[in-house]
mmCIF file of C-alpha atoms and ligand atoms in Angstrom:
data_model
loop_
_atom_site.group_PDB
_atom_site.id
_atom_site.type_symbol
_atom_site.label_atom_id
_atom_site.label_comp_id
_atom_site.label_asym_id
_atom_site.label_seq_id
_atom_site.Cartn_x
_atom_site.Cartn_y
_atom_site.Cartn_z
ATOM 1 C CA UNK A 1 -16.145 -27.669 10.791
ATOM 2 C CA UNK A 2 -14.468 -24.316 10.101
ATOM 3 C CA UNK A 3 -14.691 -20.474 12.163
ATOM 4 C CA UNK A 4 -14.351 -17.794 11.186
ATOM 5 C CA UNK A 5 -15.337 -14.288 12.782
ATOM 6 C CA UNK A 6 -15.416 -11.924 9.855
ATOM 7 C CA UNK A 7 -16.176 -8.869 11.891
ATOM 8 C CA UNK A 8 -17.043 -9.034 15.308
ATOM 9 C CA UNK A 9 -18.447 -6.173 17.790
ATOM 10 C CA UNK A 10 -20.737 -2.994 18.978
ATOM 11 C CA UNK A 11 -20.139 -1.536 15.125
ATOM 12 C CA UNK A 12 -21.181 -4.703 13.300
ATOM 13 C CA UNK A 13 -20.915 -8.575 13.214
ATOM 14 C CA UNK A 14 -20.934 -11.026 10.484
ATOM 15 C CA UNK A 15 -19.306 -14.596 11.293
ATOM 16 C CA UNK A 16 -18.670 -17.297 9.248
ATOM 17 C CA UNK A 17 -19.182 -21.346 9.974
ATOM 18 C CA UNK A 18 -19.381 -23.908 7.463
ATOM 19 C CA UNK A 19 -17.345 -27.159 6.274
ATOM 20 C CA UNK A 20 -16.779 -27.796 2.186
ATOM 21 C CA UNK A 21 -20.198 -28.759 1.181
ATOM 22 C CA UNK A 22 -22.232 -26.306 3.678
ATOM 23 C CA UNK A 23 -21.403 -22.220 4.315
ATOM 24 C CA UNK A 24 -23.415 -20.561 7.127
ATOM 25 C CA UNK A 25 -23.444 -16.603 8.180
ATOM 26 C CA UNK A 26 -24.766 -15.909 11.439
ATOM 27 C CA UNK A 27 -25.951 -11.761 11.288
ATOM 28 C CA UNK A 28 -25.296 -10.014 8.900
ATOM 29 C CA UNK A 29 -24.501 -6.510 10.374
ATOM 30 C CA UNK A 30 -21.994 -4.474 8.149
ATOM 31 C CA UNK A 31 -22.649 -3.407 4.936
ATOM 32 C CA UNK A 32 -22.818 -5.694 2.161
ATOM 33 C CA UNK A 33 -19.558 -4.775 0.551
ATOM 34 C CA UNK A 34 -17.389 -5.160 3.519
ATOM 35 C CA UNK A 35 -19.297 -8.720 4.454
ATOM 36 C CA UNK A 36 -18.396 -9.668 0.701
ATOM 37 C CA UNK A 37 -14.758 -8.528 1.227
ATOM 38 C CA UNK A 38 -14.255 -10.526 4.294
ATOM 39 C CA UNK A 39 -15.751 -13.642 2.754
ATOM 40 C CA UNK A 40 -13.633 -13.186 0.167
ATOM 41 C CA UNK A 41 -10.725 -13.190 2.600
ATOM 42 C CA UNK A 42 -11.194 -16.094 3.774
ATOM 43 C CA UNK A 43 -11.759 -18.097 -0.165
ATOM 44 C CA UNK A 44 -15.634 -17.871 0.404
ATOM 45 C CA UNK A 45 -17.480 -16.816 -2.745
ATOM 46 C CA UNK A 46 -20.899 -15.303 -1.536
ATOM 47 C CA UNK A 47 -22.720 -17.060 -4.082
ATOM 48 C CA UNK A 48 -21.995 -20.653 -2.106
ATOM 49 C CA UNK A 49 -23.596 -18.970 1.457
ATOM 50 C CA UNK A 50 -26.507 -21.462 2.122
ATOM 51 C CA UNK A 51 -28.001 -19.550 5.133
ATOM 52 C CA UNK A 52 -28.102 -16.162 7.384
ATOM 53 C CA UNK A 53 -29.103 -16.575 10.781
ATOM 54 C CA UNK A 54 -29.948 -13.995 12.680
ATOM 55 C CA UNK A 55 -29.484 -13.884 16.174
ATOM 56 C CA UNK A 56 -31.953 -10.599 16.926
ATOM 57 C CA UNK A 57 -32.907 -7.703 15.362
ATOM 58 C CA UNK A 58 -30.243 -4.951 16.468
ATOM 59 C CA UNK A 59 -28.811 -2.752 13.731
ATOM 60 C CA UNK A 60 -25.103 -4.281 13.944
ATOM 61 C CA UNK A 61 -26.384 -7.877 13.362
ATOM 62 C CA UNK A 62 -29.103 -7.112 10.066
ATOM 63 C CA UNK A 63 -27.454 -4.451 8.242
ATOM 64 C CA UNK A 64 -27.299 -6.151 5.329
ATOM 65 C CA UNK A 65 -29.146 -9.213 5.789
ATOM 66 C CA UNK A 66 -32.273 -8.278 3.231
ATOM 67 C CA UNK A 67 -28.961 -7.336 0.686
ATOM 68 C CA UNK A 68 -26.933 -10.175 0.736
ATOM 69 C CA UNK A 69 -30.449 -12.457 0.368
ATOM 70 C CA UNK A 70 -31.531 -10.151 -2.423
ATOM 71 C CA UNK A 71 -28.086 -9.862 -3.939
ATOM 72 C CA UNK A 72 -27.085 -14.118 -3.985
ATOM 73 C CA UNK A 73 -30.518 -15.570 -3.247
ATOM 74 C CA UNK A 74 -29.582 -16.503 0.553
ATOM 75 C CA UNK A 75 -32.178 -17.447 2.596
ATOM 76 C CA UNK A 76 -32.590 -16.103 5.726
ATOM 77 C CA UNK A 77 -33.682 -18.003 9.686
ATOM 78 C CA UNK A 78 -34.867 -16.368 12.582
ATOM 79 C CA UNK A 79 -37.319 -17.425 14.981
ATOM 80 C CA UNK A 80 -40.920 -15.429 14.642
ATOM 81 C CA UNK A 81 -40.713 -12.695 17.121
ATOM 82 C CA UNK A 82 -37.062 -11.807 15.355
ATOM 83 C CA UNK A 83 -38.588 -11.844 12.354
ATOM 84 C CA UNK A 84 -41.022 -9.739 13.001
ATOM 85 C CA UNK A 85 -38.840 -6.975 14.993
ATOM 86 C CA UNK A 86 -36.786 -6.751 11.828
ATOM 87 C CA UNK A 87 -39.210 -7.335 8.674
ATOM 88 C CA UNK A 88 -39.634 -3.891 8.020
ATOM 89 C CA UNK A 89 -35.959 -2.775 8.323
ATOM 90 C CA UNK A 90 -34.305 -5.562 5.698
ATOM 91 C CA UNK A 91 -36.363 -4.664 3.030
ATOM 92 C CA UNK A 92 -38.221 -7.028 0.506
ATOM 93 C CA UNK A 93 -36.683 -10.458 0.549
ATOM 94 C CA UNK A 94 -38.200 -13.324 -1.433
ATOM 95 C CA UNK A 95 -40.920 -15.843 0.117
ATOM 96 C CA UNK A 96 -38.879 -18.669 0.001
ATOM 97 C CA UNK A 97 -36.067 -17.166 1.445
ATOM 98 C CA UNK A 98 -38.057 -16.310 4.818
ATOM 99 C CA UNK A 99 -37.498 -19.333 7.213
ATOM 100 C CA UNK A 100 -38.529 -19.096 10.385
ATOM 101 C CA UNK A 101 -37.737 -21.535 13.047
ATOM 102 C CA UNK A 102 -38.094 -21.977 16.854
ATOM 103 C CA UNK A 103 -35.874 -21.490 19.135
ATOM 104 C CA UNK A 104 -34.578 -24.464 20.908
ATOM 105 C CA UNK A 105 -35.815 -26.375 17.934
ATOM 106 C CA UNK A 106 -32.699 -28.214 16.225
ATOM 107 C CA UNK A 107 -32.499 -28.152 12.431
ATOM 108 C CA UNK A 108 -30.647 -28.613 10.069
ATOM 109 C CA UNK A 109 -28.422 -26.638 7.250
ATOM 110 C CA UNK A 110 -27.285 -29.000 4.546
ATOM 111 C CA UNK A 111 -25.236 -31.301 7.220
ATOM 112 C CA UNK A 112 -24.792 -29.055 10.072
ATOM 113 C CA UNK A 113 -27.312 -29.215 12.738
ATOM 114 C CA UNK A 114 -27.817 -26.152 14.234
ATOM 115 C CA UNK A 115 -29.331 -25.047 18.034
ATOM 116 C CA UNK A 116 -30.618 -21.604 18.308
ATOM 117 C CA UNK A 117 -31.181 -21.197 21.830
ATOM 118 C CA UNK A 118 -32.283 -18.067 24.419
ATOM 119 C CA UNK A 119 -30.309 -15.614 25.307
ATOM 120 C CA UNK A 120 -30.810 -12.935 28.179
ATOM 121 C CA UNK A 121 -30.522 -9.222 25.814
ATOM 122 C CA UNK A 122 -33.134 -6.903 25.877
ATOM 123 C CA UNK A 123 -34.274 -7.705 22.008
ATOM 124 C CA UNK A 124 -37.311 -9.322 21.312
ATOM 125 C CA UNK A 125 -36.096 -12.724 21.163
ATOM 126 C CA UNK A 126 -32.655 -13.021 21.010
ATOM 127 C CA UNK A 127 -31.032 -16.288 20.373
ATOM 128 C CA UNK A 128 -27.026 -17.957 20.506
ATOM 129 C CA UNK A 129 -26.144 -20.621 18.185
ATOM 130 C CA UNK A 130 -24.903 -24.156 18.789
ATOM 131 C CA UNK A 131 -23.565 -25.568 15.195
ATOM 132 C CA UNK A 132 -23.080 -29.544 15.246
ATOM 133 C CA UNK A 133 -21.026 -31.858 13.001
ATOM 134 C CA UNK A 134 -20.628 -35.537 13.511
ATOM 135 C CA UNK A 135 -18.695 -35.121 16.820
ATOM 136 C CA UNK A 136 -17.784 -31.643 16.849
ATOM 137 C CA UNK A 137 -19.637 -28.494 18.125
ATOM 138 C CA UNK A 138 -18.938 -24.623 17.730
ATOM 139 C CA UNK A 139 -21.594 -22.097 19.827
ATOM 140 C CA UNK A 140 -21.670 -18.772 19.531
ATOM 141 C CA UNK A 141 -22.980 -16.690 22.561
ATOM 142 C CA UNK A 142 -22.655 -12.697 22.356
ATOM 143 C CA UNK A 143 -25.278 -9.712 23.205
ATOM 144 C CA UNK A 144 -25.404 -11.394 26.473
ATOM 145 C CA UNK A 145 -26.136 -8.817 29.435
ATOM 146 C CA UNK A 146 -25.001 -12.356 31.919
ATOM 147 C CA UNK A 147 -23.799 -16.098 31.734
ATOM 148 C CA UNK A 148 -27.291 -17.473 32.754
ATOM 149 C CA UNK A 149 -27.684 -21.288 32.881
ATOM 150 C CA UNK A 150 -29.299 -21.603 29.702
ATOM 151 C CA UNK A 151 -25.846 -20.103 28.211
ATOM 152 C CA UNK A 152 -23.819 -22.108 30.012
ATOM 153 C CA UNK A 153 -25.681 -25.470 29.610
ATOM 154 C CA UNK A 154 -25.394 -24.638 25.746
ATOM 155 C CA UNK A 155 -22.059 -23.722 25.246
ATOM 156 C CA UNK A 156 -20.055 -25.670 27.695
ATOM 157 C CA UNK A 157 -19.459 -28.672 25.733
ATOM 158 C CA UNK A 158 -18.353 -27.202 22.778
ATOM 159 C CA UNK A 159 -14.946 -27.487 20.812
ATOM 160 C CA UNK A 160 -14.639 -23.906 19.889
ATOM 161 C CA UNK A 161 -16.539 -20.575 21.711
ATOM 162 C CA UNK A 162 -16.887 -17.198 20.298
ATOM 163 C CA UNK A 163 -18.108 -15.815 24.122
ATOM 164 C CA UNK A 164 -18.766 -11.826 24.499
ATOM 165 C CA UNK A 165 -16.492 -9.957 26.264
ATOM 166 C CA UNK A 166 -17.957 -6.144 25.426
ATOM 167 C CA UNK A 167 -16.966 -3.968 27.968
ATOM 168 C CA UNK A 168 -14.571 -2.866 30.923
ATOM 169 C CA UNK A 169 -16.936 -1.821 33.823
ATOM 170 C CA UNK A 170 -14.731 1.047 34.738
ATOM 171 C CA UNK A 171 -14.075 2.395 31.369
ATOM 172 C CA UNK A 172 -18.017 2.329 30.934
ATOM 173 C CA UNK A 173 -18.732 4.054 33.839
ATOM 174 C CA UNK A 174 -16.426 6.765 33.453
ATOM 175 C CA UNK A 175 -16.841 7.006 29.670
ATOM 176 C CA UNK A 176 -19.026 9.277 27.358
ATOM 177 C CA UNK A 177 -22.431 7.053 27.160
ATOM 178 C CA UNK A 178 -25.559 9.101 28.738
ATOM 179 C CA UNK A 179 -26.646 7.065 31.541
ATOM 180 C CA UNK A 180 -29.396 5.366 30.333
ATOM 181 C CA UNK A 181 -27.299 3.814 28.020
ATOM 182 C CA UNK A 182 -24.962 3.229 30.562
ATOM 183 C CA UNK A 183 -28.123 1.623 32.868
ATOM 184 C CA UNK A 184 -28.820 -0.910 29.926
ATOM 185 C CA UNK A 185 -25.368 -2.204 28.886
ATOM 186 C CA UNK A 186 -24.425 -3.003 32.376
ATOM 187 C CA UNK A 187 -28.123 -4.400 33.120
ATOM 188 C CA UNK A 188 -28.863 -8.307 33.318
ATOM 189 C CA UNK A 189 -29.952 -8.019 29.450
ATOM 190 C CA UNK A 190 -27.463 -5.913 28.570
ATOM 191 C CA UNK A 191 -23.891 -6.844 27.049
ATOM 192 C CA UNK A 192 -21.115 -9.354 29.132
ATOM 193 C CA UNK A 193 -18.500 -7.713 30.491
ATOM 194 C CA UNK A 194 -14.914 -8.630 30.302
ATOM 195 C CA UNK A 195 -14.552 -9.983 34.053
ATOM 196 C CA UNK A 196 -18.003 -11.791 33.703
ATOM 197 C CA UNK A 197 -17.123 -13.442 30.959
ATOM 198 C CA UNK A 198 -13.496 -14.580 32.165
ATOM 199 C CA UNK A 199 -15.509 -16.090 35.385
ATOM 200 C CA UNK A 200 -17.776 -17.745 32.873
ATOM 201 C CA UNK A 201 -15.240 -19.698 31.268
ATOM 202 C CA UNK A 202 -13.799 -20.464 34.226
ATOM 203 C CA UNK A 203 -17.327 -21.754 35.632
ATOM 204 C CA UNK A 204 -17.358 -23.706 32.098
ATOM 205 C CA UNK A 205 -14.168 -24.765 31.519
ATOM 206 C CA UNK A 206 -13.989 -28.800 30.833
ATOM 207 C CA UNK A 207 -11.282 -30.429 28.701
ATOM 208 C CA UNK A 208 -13.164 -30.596 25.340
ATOM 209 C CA UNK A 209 -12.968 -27.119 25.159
ATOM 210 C CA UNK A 210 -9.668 -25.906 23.219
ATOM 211 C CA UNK A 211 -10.533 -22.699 22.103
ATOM 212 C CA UNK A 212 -12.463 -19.615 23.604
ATOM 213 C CA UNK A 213 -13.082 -16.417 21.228
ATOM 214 C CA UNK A 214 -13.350 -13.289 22.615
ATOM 215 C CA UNK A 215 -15.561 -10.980 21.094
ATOM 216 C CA UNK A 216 -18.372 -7.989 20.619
ATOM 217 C CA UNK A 217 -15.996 -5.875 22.239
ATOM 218 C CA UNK A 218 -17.097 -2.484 22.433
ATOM 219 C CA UNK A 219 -15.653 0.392 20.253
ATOM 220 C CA UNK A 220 -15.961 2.704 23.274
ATOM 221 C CA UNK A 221 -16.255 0.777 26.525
ATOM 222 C CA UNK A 222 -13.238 -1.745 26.143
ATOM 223 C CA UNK A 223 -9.830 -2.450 23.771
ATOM 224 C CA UNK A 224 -8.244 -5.602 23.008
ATOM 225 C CA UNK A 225 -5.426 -5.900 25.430
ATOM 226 C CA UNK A 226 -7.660 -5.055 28.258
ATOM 227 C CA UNK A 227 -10.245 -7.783 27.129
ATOM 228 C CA UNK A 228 -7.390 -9.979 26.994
ATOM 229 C CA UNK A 229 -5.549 -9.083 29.870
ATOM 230 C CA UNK A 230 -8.510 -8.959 32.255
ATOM 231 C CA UNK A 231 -9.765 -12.633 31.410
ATOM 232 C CA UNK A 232 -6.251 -13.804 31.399
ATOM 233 C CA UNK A 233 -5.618 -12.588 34.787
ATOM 234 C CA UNK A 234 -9.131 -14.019 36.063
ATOM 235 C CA UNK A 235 -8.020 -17.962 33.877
ATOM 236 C CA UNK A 236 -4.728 -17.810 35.740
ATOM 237 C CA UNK A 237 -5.864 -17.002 39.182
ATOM 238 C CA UNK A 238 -7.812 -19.684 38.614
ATOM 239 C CA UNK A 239 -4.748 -22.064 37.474
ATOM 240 C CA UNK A 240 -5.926 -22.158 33.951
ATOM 241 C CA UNK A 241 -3.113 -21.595 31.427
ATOM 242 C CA UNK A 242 -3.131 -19.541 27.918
ATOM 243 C CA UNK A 243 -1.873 -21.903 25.507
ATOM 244 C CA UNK A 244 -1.947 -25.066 27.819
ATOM 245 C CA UNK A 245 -5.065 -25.841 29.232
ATOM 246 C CA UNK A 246 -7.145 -23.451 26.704
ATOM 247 C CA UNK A 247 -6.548 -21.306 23.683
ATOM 248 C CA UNK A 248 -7.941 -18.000 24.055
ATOM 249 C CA UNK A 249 -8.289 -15.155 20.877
ATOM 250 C CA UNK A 250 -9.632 -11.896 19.864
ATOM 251 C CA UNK A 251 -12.140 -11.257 17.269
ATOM 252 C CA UNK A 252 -11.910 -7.879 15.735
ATOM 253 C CA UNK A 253 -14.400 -5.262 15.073
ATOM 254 C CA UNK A 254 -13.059 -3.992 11.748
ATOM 255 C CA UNK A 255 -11.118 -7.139 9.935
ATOM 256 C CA UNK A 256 -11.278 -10.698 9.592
ATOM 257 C CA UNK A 257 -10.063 -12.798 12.787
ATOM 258 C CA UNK A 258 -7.846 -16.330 12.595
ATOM 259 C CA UNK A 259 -9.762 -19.426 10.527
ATOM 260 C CA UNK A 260 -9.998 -22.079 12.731
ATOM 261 C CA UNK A 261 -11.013 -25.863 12.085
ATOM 262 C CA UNK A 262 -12.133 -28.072 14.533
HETATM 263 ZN ZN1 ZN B 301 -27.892 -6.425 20.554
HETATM 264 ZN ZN1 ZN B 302 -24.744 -6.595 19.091
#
């Protein structure tokens, strides 16, 4: 199975997993054009997308979810309560092309099983992804405001995790966001920041999993190297190594990250 995050983070995500016979977006939150250009980056032709999932209703994960469906016939899955936080904002998209599922439900997507399961964000019913092919798993887990059990027990045996790391508390708290704002990204349904998510991989950690993504970092709140640098330092205190025990990565908010196959 192949990874790839197109665009991940506060101003948009759109990430790509599929294998040669099945292509899978989960959100769809950038306009279409620059969703088409990074699937074009990466050899995908839009045309050959077999689903959008969408993991909740937030602007920076449907942006262009009713135009891409419209645009290449894609059929679109969300569970019921998503669907019906973000009917009105996608636009028109075709009867057949509105699947709903339920959450903890697996199902499949030509031959990738995939596990939507809950997620603690204050959206109506958020939901991370678990994708599963023959032996191999990839989960994706952001828009998490904290590492509950459900998380963990969903990602943590997985080959490959693309795991939020959105903010620096100090940079958030001393930054330009109005309080209330403030109030809700550090709240327990709010976004994961970068030293709760390097003590969640450390809490995870097993040896199946080779490679942890970092990403929805936040425009404002957080920058790469600190991401990086603040998990590192939390792995290593811990005696995990970059490189040796685990391969750790950023996804980027405006261009296509590495392509991974597991
Ligand atoms: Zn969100
Ligand atoms: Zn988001």
């Amino acid at each position: 199975m192949d990874f790839c995050s197109l665009y991940s983070g506060s101003s948009g995500n759109s990430i790509y997993v599929g294998n040669e016979r099945t292509k899978i977006l989960v959100d769809a939150g950038l306009s279409g054009k620059k969703i088409q250009e990074g699937l074009l980056d990466i050899g995908v032709n839009p045309n050959e997308i077999n689903a959008i999932l969408i993991t909740h209703e937030h602007d920076d994960h449907i942006k262009a979810a009713g135009i891409l469906s419209r645009r290449f016939n894609i059929p679109i899955y969300a569970n019921a309560d998503t669907w019906s936080a973000m009917e009105s904002q996608i636009g028109d998209v075709k009867e057949e092309n509105i699947k709903v599922f339920s959450t903890y439900k697996p199902f499949e997507i030509g031959d990738i099983t995939v596990i939507p399961f809950k997620i603690p964000h204050d959206a109506s019913n958020p939901c991370g992804y678990s994708f599963i092919e023959k032996n191999k798993k990839i989960s994706i887990a952001t828009d998490i405001g904290h590492a509950s059990r459900e998380v963990k027990d969903n990602i943590k045996d997985s080959d490959l995790i693309l795991l939020e790391s959105n903010h620096d508390v100090e940079m958030l708290k001393v930054g330009p966001y109005p309080y209330y704002l403030k109030r809700r990204v550090l709240s327990d349904v709010g976004h994961l920041s970068n030293e709760d998510c390097g003590r969640t991989i450390v809490d995870i950690l097993n040896s199946r999993i080779k490679r942890i993504i970092l990403g929805h970092l936040s425009k404002t709140n957080n920058y790469p190297e600190l991401a990086y640098r603040t998990v590192l330092s939390i792995l290593e205190s811990n005696g995990i190594r970059d490189g040796v025990d685990i391969d750790l990565d950023i996804a980027h908010r405006d261009r296509v990250g590495k392509y991974y196959s597991v």
